[in-house]
Amino acid sequence: MNMVDLVLTVCLSANPGDCRDEHLYFESRGSLFQCMMLAPSEIAKWSQEHPTFKVRRWKCAFPTKDQAI
C-alpha cells in the first residue's frame, strides 16, 4: 500500500514560537492530489481535537523510507 503524508506545522496558541510537525497518513493512488483534496477537512478535524495548537502551514509529501508509519 502506498501512503501519502500530510505534514502539519503546528504551534502552541499560548506560545507561538513553540512549533512542531505532525504527520497524518493517507492511502495514496499514485499522486499527491488526493492528499490536497482531503487536507482541509482533516486539518479542521485535527484542530478541533487539539485546541491548544494552531496550524501554521501544511504540505503533502510522500513519506521517506526511514519514516515509520
Coordinates of C-alpha atoms in Angstrom, one line a residue:
M1 CA 0.0 0.0 0.0
N2 CA 1.3 3.4 -1.0
M3 CA 1.0 6.2 1.6
V4 CA 1.0 10.0 1.4
D5 CA 2.0 12.2 4.3
L6 CA 0.0 15.3 5.3
V7 CA 2.6 17.3 7.3
L8 CA 1.2 20.0 9.6
T9 CA 3.4 22.6 11.2
V10 CA 1.6 23.4 14.4
C11 CA 2.4 25.9 17.2
L12 CA 1.1 26.3 20.7
S13 CA -1.5 29.0 20.9
A14 CA -0.1 30.3 24.2
N15 CA 3.5 30.2 22.8
P16 CA 3.5 30.7 19.0
G17 CA 7.3 30.2 18.9
D18 CA 6.9 26.6 20.2
C19 CA 6.2 24.7 17.0
R20 CA 6.5 21.1 15.8
D21 CA 5.5 18.9 12.8
E22 CA 2.6 16.5 13.0
H23 CA 2.2 13.8 10.3
L24 CA -1.2 12.4 9.1
Y25 CA -1.0 9.5 6.7
F26 CA -3.4 8.5 3.9
E27 CA -3.6 5.8 1.3
S28 CA -2.3 7.2 -2.0
R29 CA -3.4 6.4 -5.5
G30 CA -0.1 7.5 -7.1
S31 CA -0.3 11.2 -6.7
L32 CA -0.5 13.9 -4.0
F33 CA -3.8 15.2 -5.4
Q34 CA -5.8 13.0 -3.1
C35 CA -4.0 14.5 -0.1
M36 CA -4.6 18.0 -1.3
M37 CA -8.3 17.3 -1.6
L38 CA -8.6 15.6 1.9
A39 CA -6.3 18.1 3.7
P40 CA -8.8 20.9 4.6
S41 CA -11.3 18.6 6.4
E42 CA -8.5 16.6 8.1
I43 CA -6.8 19.8 9.3
A44 CA -10.1 21.0 10.7
K45 CA -10.7 17.7 12.5
W46 CA -7.2 17.7 13.9
S47 CA -7.6 21.3 15.0
Q48 CA -10.8 20.5 16.9
E49 CA -9.1 17.6 18.6
H50 CA -6.1 19.7 19.6
P51 CA -7.4 23.2 20.6
T52 CA -4.2 24.3 22.2
F53 CA -2.4 24.3 18.8
K54 CA -2.8 26.4 15.7
V55 CA -1.9 25.0 12.3
R56 CA 0.7 27.4 10.7
R57 CA 1.2 25.6 7.4
W58 CA 0.8 22.3 5.8
K59 CA 2.0 20.3 2.8
C60 CA 1.5 16.9 1.2
A61 CA 4.5 14.7 0.6
F62 CA 5.4 11.0 0.1
P63 CA 6.9 9.6 3.3
T64 CA 10.6 8.9 3.3
K65 CA 11.8 5.3 3.5
D66 CA 13.1 5.8 7.1
Q67 CA 9.7 7.1 8.5
A68 CA 7.7 4.6 10.5
I69 CA 4.0 4.7 9.5

